[in-house]
């Protein structure tokens, strides 16, 4: 059964078993997120269950299309609320969630064009970013391999790739719009 | 190797665990990392676990999933129990109801059967006589108990009294001790007398009777007061209800007691500088009994024997609580209670409406006033004077230079009412200044809180 089917069935019936089925595959991710924000194993485990209690109500109330990203935002907001409760007003500005929208290739022609953009844009990147992005995306090396090749720190490699990716995206989008 | 549990959705817990423990090949690691770049949920989860390397991801996740299972099935179990419980409850109610109905039927039949009711009466009579006999025997037994009780009662009382009011009771104690033998003998006699009464009584008040005997026995022996409030209250209550004839005698007794229970306390109240303080409130703590000190700071107060503390209070002095134990004269020094009142300033910078609203006397920190100004402003005015000034011939001849200082009085309407010369130069300079000012532009009148007012402006003209 598909996730969306289970979701709509839960919405109709309110059967907790169905909700359990929905939540179980994400629990470890929610736990990880809770650990990241709360930095307390016991509290994180409690919050994982508290979030489930929240889901019981919210998932019947709202129309959730993408459960995964919705759950991610819910979990993170819950953790931030917990932090705000305990530590007073902390930096709790919640960033907008990033929906990873798949890039659609309309046709062959466009694909070629995109590739061209990509090549052009990669050239505009800084040397370190360019090196890492190329190794990662084009040569499909993992972070550790890249650290060995480039002798950058693991953290640096990560940020180079992340930033490089973002810059590429911006670059390509601007090129697309300019036509 | 399948890295994703749900392909291209999110990383499984096993994948995260393996990734963090470097158990993947670099190809698999690459797949994980590529996913992480496009999935912030997984990224943050991995980051979270990275900080907690001691956490066994798979184990903890399984525990949580177990918990989830319990949570999702709990409701159903509860529901079943609830059903069982409600059914049993209903059944029990039904059974009780049945019994009730049956009993009611039985009673009805008994009521309408004269033979039955007669029998019942007979039985009840028998039981009454039985209880009476039983009562007598109980009383006989009780007599010996009572004797013991009196002795026991009197002893603890001694101890209690000792504790509470040592000085008063010490003397009495001696008396009590001396007469203890006497007491027991008397008490015996009393009891014998009373038992006749008691037989006549209904079985209502076994406890009260005991008490009665005890008090009757004790009071004539002691003669002197016993400060057991409860004791006397109880006694009088018993007597009022059962022995109205004996009341007079007892009232006398009580009066005696009340008078004896009062005592007087006196003293003087001083402040820190050993100055007598008149008008200090003195009150027995927890009562309304009190007085105030006279002009010499002296006071006298009739108090009840058992009163424990006196409270001295006066504005500007710290309230003091003094124990009354064994004291007839209490002199007190009260300490100054200096509490600084912080000054409160209410400032309104706004308009009049506010001061009315506040309803206090408001000292305005700043009144909104504007000085009178020449129409067009001082800059223009300065230029006017500079360009229209005719340097007096006499002043040129005498090489006079300097400043003419004047005070201008500007009316509400903006007219120049008067010009006063403060510093003069002579040689026609003043006249020229006055001419310039009089021929110059009109003035904007000064304003005070929005109202046009007369104003004085200082002005100097340079020659």
XYZ file of C-alpha atoms in Angstrom:
642
model
C 0.000 0.000 0.000
C 1.252 3.431 -0.840
C 1.984 5.994 1.815
C -0.607 8.412 0.499
C -3.252 5.680 0.557
C -2.506 4.855 4.171
C -2.605 8.529 4.974
C -6.014 9.056 3.468
C -7.316 5.926 5.147
C -6.040 7.117 8.497
C -7.725 10.421 7.900
C -11.017 8.669 7.412
C -10.769 6.096 10.172
C -8.419 7.534 12.786
C -6.979 4.056 13.233
C -3.786 4.383 15.222
C -2.376 1.224 13.743
C -2.360 2.871 10.344
C -0.667 5.921 11.749
C 1.888 3.666 13.402
C 2.640 2.154 10.034
C 3.157 5.613 8.607
C 5.358 6.865 11.395
C 7.538 3.826 12.040
C 9.786 4.138 8.965
C 10.598 7.755 9.857
C 11.189 7.311 13.546
C 14.942 7.008 13.324
C 15.135 10.153 11.241
C 12.953 12.055 13.681
C 15.156 10.757 16.470
C 18.235 11.987 14.645
C 16.756 15.427 14.158
C 15.732 15.570 17.809
C 19.237 14.585 18.849
C 20.667 17.294 16.690
C 18.567 20.025 18.252
C 17.987 18.865 21.797
C 21.407 17.280 22.414
C 19.850 14.964 24.964
C 19.191 11.326 24.224
C 16.430 10.822 26.785
C 14.607 13.974 25.852
C 14.958 13.172 22.167
C 13.360 9.777 22.643
C 10.501 11.340 24.582
C 9.974 13.939 21.917
C 9.815 11.259 19.226
C 6.790 9.841 21.035
C 5.338 13.273 21.712
C 5.519 14.065 18.036
C 3.532 10.926 17.372
C 0.827 12.209 19.728
C 0.855 15.440 17.768
C 0.510 13.536 14.514
C -2.609 11.789 15.774
C -4.398 15.110 15.735
C -2.595 17.030 13.025
C -2.671 14.410 10.327
C -6.434 14.263 10.547
C -6.689 18.013 10.578
C -4.421 18.945 7.696
C -4.112 17.745 4.159
C -0.553 16.530 4.014
C 0.730 15.809 0.550
C 4.369 15.068 1.167
C 4.520 13.280 4.483
C 8.301 13.149 4.623
C 8.976 16.839 4.259
C 5.985 17.725 6.371
C 7.198 15.421 9.107
C 10.662 16.912 8.887
C 9.391 20.444 9.382
C 7.032 19.350 12.143
C 9.790 17.528 14.007
C 12.198 20.396 13.687
C 9.666 22.978 14.789
C 8.712 20.823 17.733
C 12.343 20.633 18.818
C 12.780 24.373 18.424
C 9.672 24.959 20.508
C 11.072 22.694 23.196
C 14.310 24.636 23.151
C 12.474 27.909 23.379
C 10.521 26.613 26.353
C 13.642 25.660 28.260
C 16.191 28.212 27.188
C 13.964 31.212 26.796
C 14.165 33.087 23.594
C 16.807 31.432 21.578
C 17.524 31.953 17.990
C 14.460 30.214 16.763
C 13.972 31.665 13.372
C 12.756 28.770 11.387
C 14.227 28.675 7.959
C 11.968 28.048 5.093
C 11.939 24.463 4.165
C 13.749 23.545 1.041
C 11.654 21.472 -1.236
C 13.879 19.578 -3.521
C 11.982 20.009 -6.689
C 12.997 17.684 -9.410
C 14.314 19.399 -12.462
C 12.193 18.510 -15.386
C 13.761 17.825 -18.699
C 11.155 18.734 -21.223
C 12.893 17.472 -24.248
C 16.220 16.502 -25.707
C 17.004 19.936 -26.949
C 16.569 21.431 -23.533
C 18.691 18.741 -22.007
C 21.539 19.634 -24.236
C 21.070 23.235 -23.364
C 21.077 22.439 -19.666
C 24.280 20.507 -20.008
C 25.845 23.414 -21.699
C 24.716 25.712 -18.909
C 26.126 23.318 -16.384
C 29.507 23.258 -18.019
C 29.568 27.012 -18.251
C 28.498 27.422 -14.673
C 31.021 24.967 -13.290
C 33.714 27.097 -14.855
C 32.454 30.102 -12.887
C 32.886 28.339 -9.526
C 35.852 28.926 -7.261
C 38.678 26.475 -7.700
C 38.100 24.478 -4.519
C 34.363 24.305 -5.071
C 34.841 23.361 -8.682
C 37.266 20.599 -7.832
C 35.026 19.059 -5.220
C 31.861 19.358 -7.284
C 33.510 17.739 -10.251
C 34.878 14.900 -8.179
C 31.566 14.347 -6.508
C 29.045 14.739 -9.264
C 30.971 13.820 -12.354
C 33.384 11.242 -10.995
C 31.004 10.019 -8.273
C 33.541 9.922 -5.484
C 32.464 9.868 -1.869
C 33.537 12.536 0.618
C 36.292 10.431 2.074
C 37.806 9.760 -1.299
C 37.674 13.450 -2.099
C 39.498 14.308 1.129
C 42.198 11.857 0.140
C 42.482 13.293 -3.362
C 42.311 16.963 -2.462
C 43.658 16.755 1.124
C 40.902 19.117 2.233
C 39.240 18.516 5.570
C 36.028 16.509 5.512
C 34.026 19.491 6.714
C 35.519 21.690 4.033
C 34.717 19.148 1.367
C 31.136 19.043 2.526
C 30.700 22.775 2.538
C 32.445 23.134 -0.835
C 30.076 20.661 -2.370
C 27.002 22.156 -0.724
C 27.908 25.702 -1.641
C 29.036 24.693 -5.086
C 25.753 22.978 -5.660
C 23.840 26.024 -4.542
C 25.902 28.327 -6.734
C 25.395 26.066 -9.712
C 21.678 26.079 -9.149
C 21.550 29.847 -8.995
C 23.763 30.150 -12.036
C 21.729 27.755 -14.154
C 18.427 29.301 -13.130
C 19.604 32.749 -14.047
C 20.787 31.485 -17.428
C 17.461 29.797 -18.002
C 15.584 32.981 -17.216
C 17.812 35.129 -19.360
C 16.596 33.441 -22.522
C 23.514 -3.546 -1.622
C 20.306 -1.689 -1.176
C 21.026 1.542 0.636
C 17.551 2.948 0.721
C 14.794 1.131 2.432
C 12.303 3.019 0.422
C 14.147 3.814 -2.702
C 14.847 7.512 -3.271
C 12.764 8.429 -0.242
C 14.967 8.315 2.801
C 17.841 6.482 4.359
C 17.090 3.445 6.455
C 18.389 3.281 9.992
C 20.741 0.520 8.937
C 22.128 2.700 6.187
C 22.722 5.590 8.567
C 24.357 3.303 11.095
C 26.616 1.754 8.513
C 27.457 5.076 6.974
C 28.439 6.575 10.311
C 30.539 3.565 11.180
C 32.339 3.620 7.842
C 31.158 0.180 6.925
C 30.207 1.171 3.421
C 32.267 0.973 0.295
C 33.095 4.309 -1.249
C 30.496 3.711 -3.938
C 27.779 3.190 -1.339
C 29.021 6.140 0.630
C 28.717 8.226 -2.484
C 25.109 7.182 -2.912
C 24.330 8.102 0.680
C 26.059 11.423 0.385
C 24.317 12.278 -2.818
C 21.019 11.585 -1.168
C 21.962 13.650 1.839
C 22.660 16.636 -0.358
C 19.114 16.673 -1.634
C 17.372 15.592 1.561
C 17.626 17.898 4.536
C 15.613 15.567 6.742
C 18.176 12.800 6.400
C 21.025 15.287 6.618
C 19.896 16.650 9.932
C 19.178 13.188 11.251
C 22.675 12.050 10.326
C 24.124 15.166 11.914
C 22.152 14.424 15.059
C 23.482 10.896 15.269
C 26.989 12.063 14.519
C 27.026 13.977 17.791
C 25.867 10.901 19.660
C 28.270 8.250 18.510
C 27.471 6.169 21.594
C 23.839 5.794 20.552
C 23.127 2.535 18.835
C 20.832 3.797 16.137
C 19.259 0.492 15.239
C 18.691 -0.580 18.811
C 17.196 2.715 19.941
C 15.010 2.955 16.865
C 13.723 -0.539 17.462
C 12.925 0.339 21.059
C 11.012 3.357 19.891
C 9.158 1.334 17.329
C 8.244 -1.079 20.104
C 6.911 1.816 22.110
C 4.947 2.965 19.115
C 3.438 -0.457 18.738
C 2.353 -0.410 22.368
C 0.904 3.006 21.924
C -1.066 2.085 18.833
C -2.472 -1.106 20.321
C -3.070 0.212 23.815
C -6.348 1.816 22.952
C -7.840 -1.404 21.698
C -6.914 -3.254 24.882
C -8.361 -0.520 27.012
C -11.495 -0.608 24.991
C -11.939 -4.298 25.620
C -11.404 -3.909 29.361
C -13.812 -1.063 29.410
C -16.496 -3.193 27.850
C -15.933 -6.010 30.360
C -15.995 -3.600 33.283
C -19.179 -1.904 32.169
C -20.938 -5.226 31.682
C -20.001 -6.431 35.158
C -21.104 -3.131 36.635
C -24.436 -3.359 34.890
C -24.899 -6.908 36.118
C -24.160 -6.014 39.721
C -26.572 -3.114 39.583
C -29.210 -5.363 38.198
C -28.704 -7.910 40.960
C -28.876 -5.242 43.634
C -32.017 -3.921 42.104
C -33.569 -7.368 42.145
C -32.712 -7.850 45.800
C -34.136 -4.485 46.617
C -37.436 -5.255 44.989
C -37.647 -8.583 46.764
C -36.946 -7.029 50.165
C -39.564 -4.420 49.652
C -42.115 -7.130 48.961
C -41.187 -8.959 52.150
C -41.538 -5.886 54.286
C -44.908 -5.125 52.859
C -46.214 -8.557 53.758
C -44.801 -8.262 57.271
C -46.497 -4.935 57.782
C -49.866 -6.226 56.850
C -49.577 -9.230 59.120
C -50.721 -8.286 62.689
C -49.408 -11.431 64.310
C -45.973 -10.789 62.982
C -45.828 -7.226 64.193
C -46.965 -8.252 67.704
C -44.234 -10.761 67.833
C -41.805 -8.138 66.771
C -42.926 -5.860 69.571
C -42.551 -8.609 72.104
C -39.110 -9.307 70.862
C -38.131 -5.720 71.009
C -39.379 -5.435 74.612
C -37.335 -8.382 75.577
C -34.281 -6.917 74.011
C -34.830 -3.678 75.876
C -34.953 -5.395 79.246
C -31.964 -7.388 78.225
C -30.010 -4.309 77.424
C -31.073 -2.725 80.704
C -29.741 -5.648 82.660
C -26.655 -5.656 80.594
C -26.329 -1.987 81.196
C -26.465 -2.420 84.954
C -23.823 -5.035 84.910
C -21.736 -2.886 82.680
C -22.138 -0.039 85.100
C -21.043 -2.212 87.957
C -18.001 -3.114 86.078
C -17.547 0.457 85.053
C -17.486 1.592 88.662
C -14.213 -0.040 89.261
C -12.983 1.319 85.951
C -14.091 4.754 86.938
C -12.182 4.611 90.183
C -9.066 3.782 88.307
C -9.834 6.406 85.769
C -10.163 9.129 88.354
C -6.785 8.316 89.718
C -5.369 8.166 86.253
C -7.118 11.374 85.281
C -5.865 13.303 88.208
C -2.312 12.245 87.659
C -1.944 13.347 84.062
C -3.696 16.538 84.949
C -1.011 17.227 87.459
C 1.563 16.699 84.817
C -0.241 18.801 82.272
C -0.739 21.620 84.661
C 2.839 21.427 85.674
C 3.880 21.830 82.134
C 1.627 24.705 81.355
C 1.601 26.880 84.383
C 4.376 25.896 86.663
C 4.430 28.740 89.133
C 0.710 28.816 89.786
C 0.336 25.148 90.138
C 3.285 24.210 92.259
C 1.401 25.132 95.409
C -1.690 23.370 94.231
C 0.257 20.310 93.434
C 1.304 19.999 97.014
C -2.289 20.292 98.060
C -3.293 17.737 95.511
C -0.671 15.347 96.652
C -1.663 15.715 100.240
C -5.254 15.198 99.506
C -4.833 12.482 96.994
C -5.837 9.792 99.448
C -8.716 11.906 100.521
C -9.735 12.305 96.959
C -9.927 8.661 96.195
C -12.024 7.985 99.253
C -14.383 10.811 98.431
C -14.585 9.779 94.863
C -15.673 6.339 95.925
C -18.521 7.768 97.926
C -19.523 10.028 95.096
C -19.610 7.174 92.717
C -21.864 5.174 94.968
C -24.282 8.064 95.132
C -24.172 8.666 91.485
C -24.748 5.093 90.481
C -28.296 5.336 91.787
C -28.813 8.197 89.399
C -27.152 6.391 86.649
C -29.422 3.388 86.735
C -32.317 5.712 86.145
C -30.642 7.193 83.143
C -30.995 5.998 79.623
C -27.993 4.513 77.978
C -27.299 7.720 76.068
C -24.277 8.994 77.814
C -21.913 6.507 79.236
C -18.971 8.683 78.384
C -20.528 11.831 79.759
C -21.474 10.158 82.970
C -18.005 8.992 83.516
C -16.790 12.462 83.006
C -19.397 13.828 85.299
C -18.466 11.569 88.110
C -14.914 12.424 87.576
C -15.464 16.149 87.676
C -17.845 16.005 90.578
C -15.410 13.974 92.451
C -12.451 16.098 91.678
C -13.835 19.598 91.990
C -14.890 19.575 95.656
C -11.610 18.084 96.603
C -9.512 20.498 94.657
C -11.745 23.432 95.491
C -9.126 25.562 93.855
C -9.402 26.290 90.186
C -8.208 24.059 87.480
C -7.315 25.810 84.342
C -8.430 23.163 82.025
C -10.798 25.053 79.832
C -12.111 22.083 77.972
C -12.574 20.236 81.182
C -14.859 22.871 82.598
C -16.729 23.421 79.451
C -17.439 19.766 79.234
C -18.471 19.692 82.825
C -20.859 22.582 82.574
C -22.352 21.181 79.433
C -22.982 17.880 81.114
C -24.485 19.530 84.119
C -26.694 21.794 82.097
C -28.169 18.899 80.271
C -28.512 16.419 83.069
C -28.479 18.174 86.408
C -30.281 21.470 86.152
C -30.669 21.555 89.919
C -26.988 21.436 90.480
C -26.378 24.407 88.246
C -26.373 27.162 90.842
C -23.773 25.531 92.922
C -21.596 25.062 89.870
C -22.084 28.550 88.550
C -20.711 29.909 91.773
C -17.847 27.603 91.352
C -17.237 28.769 87.826
C -17.401 32.435 88.712
C -14.767 31.818 91.273
C -12.715 30.150 88.630
C -13.127 32.905 86.063
C -12.056 35.582 88.484
C -9.093 33.596 89.540
C -8.034 32.970 85.956
C -7.480 36.633 85.239
C -4.281 38.358 86.041
C -2.812 41.705 85.308
C 0.292 42.735 83.462
C 1.845 46.160 83.501
C 4.944 47.913 82.318
C 6.372 50.733 80.286
C 7.211 51.031 76.621
C 10.371 52.852 75.528
C 11.894 53.568 72.195
C 15.514 53.088 71.206
C 16.561 56.239 73.064
C 14.856 55.100 76.253
C 12.092 57.641 75.773
C 8.676 56.542 76.908
C 6.296 56.087 73.986
C 2.651 56.991 74.509
C -0.126 55.490 72.443
C 1.516 52.157 71.703
C -1.000 49.459 70.825
C -0.776 46.445 73.062
C -2.808 43.397 72.286
C -2.917 39.836 73.553
C -1.949 37.775 70.585
C -4.869 36.060 68.921
C -7.479 38.016 70.890
C -9.138 41.403 70.898
C -8.008 42.120 74.415
C -5.703 45.081 74.464
C -4.890 48.590 75.534
C -2.620 51.510 74.719
C 0.131 53.146 76.724
C -0.605 56.375 78.567
C 1.281 59.630 78.208
C 4.171 58.240 80.240
C 4.376 55.085 78.160
C 2.857 53.035 80.956
C 0.204 50.426 80.536
C -1.773 47.949 82.573
C -3.745 45.098 81.122
C -6.055 42.477 82.562
C -5.342 39.253 80.780
C -6.432 35.689 80.986
C -4.137 33.341 82.755
C -3.448 31.229 79.694
C -2.608 34.148 77.425
C 0.787 33.554 75.947
C 2.093 36.581 74.115
C 1.673 40.328 73.993
C 2.059 42.254 70.764
C 3.387 45.813 70.926
C 2.925 47.896 67.835
C 3.295 51.553 66.944
C 3.653 53.415 63.697
C 7.298 54.032 62.986
C 8.469 51.401 65.422
C 9.016 47.742 64.812
C 6.264 45.512 66.143
C 7.453 43.340 68.991
C 5.991 40.136 70.373
C 6.788 39.322 73.984
C 6.130 36.097 75.807
C 3.958 36.426 78.921
C 5.330 33.457 80.758
C 5.658 34.086 84.496
C 5.879 37.809 84.017
C 3.746 40.432 85.656
C 5.813 43.435 84.658
C 6.924 43.738 81.091
C 8.998 46.692 79.983
C 9.643 46.860 76.302
C 12.051 48.718 74.076
C 10.820 49.207 70.556
C 13.260 49.735 67.723
C 12.735 52.386 65.084
C 11.385 50.995 61.889
C 12.879 53.088 59.186
C 11.501 52.348 55.804
C 12.537 54.836 53.222
C 9.810 55.838 50.870
C 11.287 56.252 47.485
C 10.334 59.522 45.897
C 7.798 59.184 43.200
C 7.893 61.622 40.378
C 5.206 61.642 37.782
C 6.245 63.433 34.689
C 4.044 64.304 31.803
C 5.659 65.587 28.719
C 2.471 65.442 26.728
C -0.484 67.736 26.907
C -2.971 68.957 29.473
C -5.338 66.086 28.950
C -2.890 63.762 30.649
C -2.595 65.766 33.796
C -6.357 65.792 34.118
C -6.567 62.090 33.612
C -3.946 61.389 36.225
C -5.797 63.316 38.860
C -2.634 64.060 40.807
C -0.892 67.311 41.175
C 1.485 67.208 38.322
C 4.571 69.311 38.174
C 5.247 69.945 34.579
C 8.828 69.277 33.834
C 8.737 71.120 30.572
C 6.244 73.583 29.328
C 5.928 73.846 25.654
C 6.872 77.356 24.804
C 8.112 78.964 21.684
C 9.744 82.322 21.648
C 8.501 85.118 19.484
C 10.290 85.212 16.148
C 10.283 87.668 13.302
C 8.161 86.483 10.393
C 10.462 84.748 7.960
C 12.977 83.768 10.611
C 16.073 85.305 12.112
C 18.256 84.691 9.079
C 16.103 86.887 6.881
C 15.774 89.461 9.646
C 19.523 89.640 10.000
C 19.890 90.245 6.292
C 17.208 92.920 6.423
C 18.992 94.770 9.180
C 22.357 94.489 7.466
C 21.046 95.790 4.141
C 18.755 98.535 5.423
C 20.927 99.878 8.160
C 22.050 103.427 7.705
C 25.206 103.938 9.704
C 24.558 107.159 11.644
C 26.722 110.024 10.431
C 27.698 110.953 13.957
C 28.828 107.450 14.682
C 31.031 107.398 11.579
C 32.542 110.688 12.613
C 33.314 109.413 16.077
C 34.357 106.000 14.855
C 31.858 104.278 17.054
C 31.595 100.548 16.720
C 29.835 98.027 18.852
C 26.553 96.452 19.713
C 23.248 97.945 20.755
C 21.477 95.495 23.007
C 17.731 95.766 23.372
C 14.756 94.001 24.842
C 11.722 93.866 22.610
C 8.309 93.260 24.029
C 6.177 91.416 21.488
C 2.424 91.394 22.040
C 0.032 88.477 21.585
C -0.801 89.823 18.168
C 2.839 90.027 17.133
C 3.184 93.798 17.495
C 6.252 95.428 18.975
C 4.924 97.052 22.099
C 8.090 98.408 23.566
C 11.790 98.572 22.964
C 14.133 98.787 25.915
C 17.759 99.679 25.375
C 20.064 97.607 27.518
C 23.479 98.473 26.114
C 23.798 101.676 24.184
C 26.490 103.127 21.917
C 25.223 106.653 21.542
C 25.727 108.881 18.486
C 22.392 107.915 16.957
C 22.980 104.159 16.956
C 20.043 103.492 19.274
C 17.701 105.596 17.197
C 18.791 103.759 14.067
C 18.215 100.376 15.760
C 14.752 101.395 16.873
C 13.938 102.616 13.363
C 15.099 99.328 11.844
C 13.063 97.278 14.220
C 9.945 99.423 13.911
C 10.090 99.413 10.138
C 10.913 95.748 9.983
C 8.607 92.795 9.563
C 5.942 91.855 12.040
C 6.620 89.142 14.539
C 5.215 85.716 15.185
C 3.952 85.893 18.738
C 5.362 83.573 21.382
C 3.314 80.510 22.257
C 2.886 78.773 25.538
C 1.075 75.439 25.441
C -0.474 76.443 22.169
C -1.724 79.806 23.445
C -0.393 83.081 22.110
C 1.303 85.078 24.819
C 3.280 88.257 25.301
C 7.011 87.751 25.090
C 10.300 89.477 25.674
C 13.060 88.987 23.112
C 16.645 90.052 23.477
C 18.094 91.495 20.379
C 21.372 93.085 19.442
C 22.292 95.140 16.440
C 25.922 95.370 15.481
C 27.384 98.648 14.236
